[in-house]
């Protein structure tokens, strides 16, 4: 086996299945022939076996790496609703496959895949109840206990349509909003007591007791691009500084500093309900796209968190569909427009 062959193998960081099979074939066949020839005429050189083992190890490592990022689960695609194949491919590149199952007498929980950005993590999971149980409520959620290196977690659940509402299985997306990214961390996750509710204003009640506890890596590749703004502005007439804007396909996060946060929050007057489980966004943003279109976060979805000790306001905006973050021209926040440059 020549040095050229070896270099080509090391350069194939993410080989396709066919390429990997061909690579193994190309490695093994000449080596087997050469090994037979050496047994006949010359002593075996141990260095070749060491080299072959190293190459095989690289191939196995790249195989495992490729398996961890092998595309976006179909359920995640339905949940995120990417605009086109290009955006689907982009999201797939950051999704991390977990495939971890924990079960007890009350049911089994499978953590399937995770994606995330600077402040938002989505965890796709399936729950299967014992046979003869029907899980067909409009809404489901678990009580949660989470341990990461973050001191604050805001969580929520959304039930996905799996095409069979009258069986014993449901698919859920759990969202976790944090002050900074969970990418690369290990999460200790405990879910307990599956609760169900009718459509709003239905009230959640426990339908399956029990607890499911596991730990896994959040090795997703975060999609966010951070823009350092550091510009003065006014919020409800009070001075503030927009420090950063973090943009990704799944959320936009603004960090604001102000010595008048208490007055600003009083002026915002809390969440105003404008429908069943719908609230007015007190800190709306308008996304202006390069093609002249725009959208405004009139309805609040996400998180707004004020820290009066540090004078910081963090607000995370989520959207019904993922946004095309590569086509944003500017973001308008109260009295100013902030350019988003590629």
PDB file of N, CA, C and O in Angstrom, residues 28 31 92 114-115 117 122 134 143 155 173 175 208 212 218 253 260 262 289 307 318:
ATOM      1  N   UNK A  28      -7.795  -3.901   2.349  1.00  0.00           N
ATOM      2  CA  UNK A  28      -7.606  -5.285   2.757  1.00  0.00           C
ATOM      3  C   UNK A  28      -7.034  -6.155   1.659  1.00  0.00           C
ATOM      4  O   UNK A  28      -6.148  -6.969   1.896  1.00  0.00           O
ATOM      5  N   UNK A  31      -3.343  -5.703   0.902  1.00  0.00           N
ATOM      6  CA  UNK A  31      -2.600  -6.076   2.100  1.00  0.00           C
ATOM      7  C   UNK A  31      -2.571  -7.576   2.264  1.00  0.00           C
ATOM      8  O   UNK A  31      -1.558  -8.162   2.648  1.00  0.00           O
ATOM      9  N   UNK A  92     -29.621  19.837   8.764  1.00  0.00           N
ATOM     10  CA  UNK A  92     -29.150  18.468   8.954  1.00  0.00           C
ATOM     11  C   UNK A  92     -27.701  18.435   9.388  1.00  0.00           C
ATOM     12  O   UNK A  92     -27.286  17.575  10.176  1.00  0.00           O
ATOM     13  N   UNK A 114     -30.952  15.881  18.635  1.00  0.00           N
ATOM     14  CA  UNK A 114     -30.952  17.229  19.206  1.00  0.00           C
ATOM     15  C   UNK A 114     -30.394  18.219  18.190  1.00  0.00           C
ATOM     16  O   UNK A 114     -29.506  17.893  17.400  1.00  0.00           O
ATOM     17  N   UNK A 115     -30.920  19.428  18.218  1.00  0.00           N
ATOM     18  CA  UNK A 115     -30.360  20.548  17.468  1.00  0.00           C
ATOM     19  C   UNK A 115     -30.417  21.765  18.385  1.00  0.00           C
ATOM     20  O   UNK A 115     -31.129  21.764  19.402  1.00  0.00           O
ATOM     21  N   UNK A 117     -28.985  26.247  19.103  1.00  0.00           N
ATOM     22  CA  UNK A 117     -28.197  27.423  18.741  1.00  0.00           C
ATOM     23  C   UNK A 117     -27.634  28.052  20.017  1.00  0.00           C
ATOM     24  O   UNK A 117     -27.385  27.351  20.999  1.00  0.00           O
ATOM     25  N   UNK A 122     -33.444  22.068  20.998  1.00  0.00           N
ATOM     26  CA  UNK A 122     -34.598  21.213  20.751  1.00  0.00           C
ATOM     27  C   UNK A 122     -34.181  19.760  20.908  1.00  0.00           C
ATOM     28  O   UNK A 122     -33.165  19.336  20.344  1.00  0.00           O
ATOM     29  N   UNK A 134     -53.922   4.173  25.176  1.00  0.00           N
ATOM     30  CA  UNK A 134     -54.129   5.071  24.031  1.00  0.00           C
ATOM     31  C   UNK A 134     -53.718   6.481  24.431  1.00  0.00           C
ATOM     32  O   UNK A 134     -54.220   7.024  25.427  1.00  0.00           O
ATOM     33  N   UNK A 143     -43.159  16.708  33.768  1.00  0.00           N
ATOM     34  CA  UNK A 143     -42.401  17.515  34.716  1.00  0.00           C
ATOM     35  C   UNK A 143     -40.932  17.225  34.452  1.00  0.00           C
ATOM     36  O   UNK A 143     -40.574  16.090  34.088  1.00  0.00           O
ATOM     37  N   UNK A 155     -38.298  25.462  29.998  1.00  0.00           N
ATOM     38  CA  UNK A 155     -38.606  24.291  29.169  1.00  0.00           C
ATOM     39  C   UNK A 155     -40.054  24.293  28.698  1.00  0.00           C
ATOM     40  O   UNK A 155     -40.925  24.935  29.292  1.00  0.00           O
ATOM     41  N   UNK A 173     -41.327  17.268  20.942  1.00  0.00           N
ATOM     42  CA  UNK A 173     -40.125  18.095  20.890  1.00  0.00           C
ATOM     43  C   UNK A 173     -40.085  18.910  22.174  1.00  0.00           C
ATOM     44  O   UNK A 173     -41.013  19.647  22.485  1.00  0.00           O
ATOM     45  N   UNK A 175     -38.258  21.877  24.235  1.00  0.00           N
ATOM     46  CA  UNK A 175     -37.379  23.025  24.043  1.00  0.00           C
ATOM     47  C   UNK A 175     -36.784  23.446  25.380  1.00  0.00           C
ATOM     48  O   UNK A 175     -37.448  23.390  26.418  1.00  0.00           O
ATOM     49  N   UNK A 208     -49.807   9.094  33.160  1.00  0.00           N
ATOM     50  CA  UNK A 208     -48.893   7.965  33.352  1.00  0.00           C
ATOM     51  C   UNK A 208     -47.829   8.393  34.359  1.00  0.00           C
ATOM     52  O   UNK A 208     -47.052   9.317  34.088  1.00  0.00           O
ATOM     53  N   UNK A 212     -38.205   8.865  34.186  1.00  0.00           N
ATOM     54  CA  UNK A 212     -37.259   8.391  33.178  1.00  0.00           C
ATOM     55  C   UNK A 212     -36.055   9.328  33.248  1.00  0.00           C
ATOM     56  O   UNK A 212     -36.173  10.532  32.980  1.00  0.00           O
ATOM     57  N   UNK A 218     -24.946  16.817  24.250  1.00  0.00           N
ATOM     58  CA  UNK A 218     -25.637  17.733  23.334  1.00  0.00           C
ATOM     59  C   UNK A 218     -24.611  18.201  22.299  1.00  0.00           C
ATOM     60  O   UNK A 218     -24.249  19.373  22.242  1.00  0.00           O
ATOM     61  N   UNK A 253     -31.898  36.108  19.313  1.00  0.00           N
ATOM     62  CA  UNK A 253     -31.745  36.492  20.712  1.00  0.00           C
ATOM     63  C   UNK A 253     -31.100  37.861  20.816  1.00  0.00           C
ATOM     64  O   UNK A 253     -30.086  38.128  20.163  1.00  0.00           O
ATOM     65  N   UNK A 260     -32.323  51.092  33.766  1.00  0.00           N
ATOM     66  CA  UNK A 260     -33.743  51.388  34.032  1.00  0.00           C
ATOM     67  C   UNK A 260     -34.628  50.181  33.728  1.00  0.00           C
ATOM     68  O   UNK A 260     -35.782  50.342  33.301  1.00  0.00           O
ATOM     69  N   UNK A 262     -36.171  48.121  35.661  1.00  0.00           N
ATOM     70  CA  UNK A 262     -37.403  48.074  36.452  1.00  0.00           C
ATOM     71  C   UNK A 262     -38.469  48.977  35.844  1.00  0.00           C
ATOM     72  O   UNK A 262     -39.640  48.576  35.698  1.00  0.00           O
ATOM     73  N   UNK A 289     -36.046  41.357   5.255  1.00  0.00           N
ATOM     74  CA  UNK A 289     -35.243  40.490   4.396  1.00  0.00           C
ATOM     75  C   UNK A 289     -34.722  41.261   3.190  1.00  0.00           C
ATOM     76  O   UNK A 289     -35.219  42.349   2.845  1.00  0.00           O
ATOM     77  N   UNK A 307     -32.634  40.597  34.490  1.00  0.00           N
ATOM     78  CA  UNK A 307     -31.791  40.430  35.672  1.00  0.00           C
ATOM     79  C   UNK A 307     -31.490  41.817  36.214  1.00  0.00           C
ATOM     80  O   UNK A 307     -30.651  42.548  35.679  1.00  0.00           O
ATOM     81  N   UNK A 318     -38.758  33.014  19.024  1.00  0.00           N
ATOM     82  CA  UNK A 318     -38.909  31.847  18.157  1.00  0.00           C
ATOM     83  C   UNK A 318     -40.025  32.124  17.156  1.00  0.00           C
ATOM     84  O   UNK A 318     -40.811  33.065  17.331  1.00  0.00           O
TER      85      UNK A 318
END
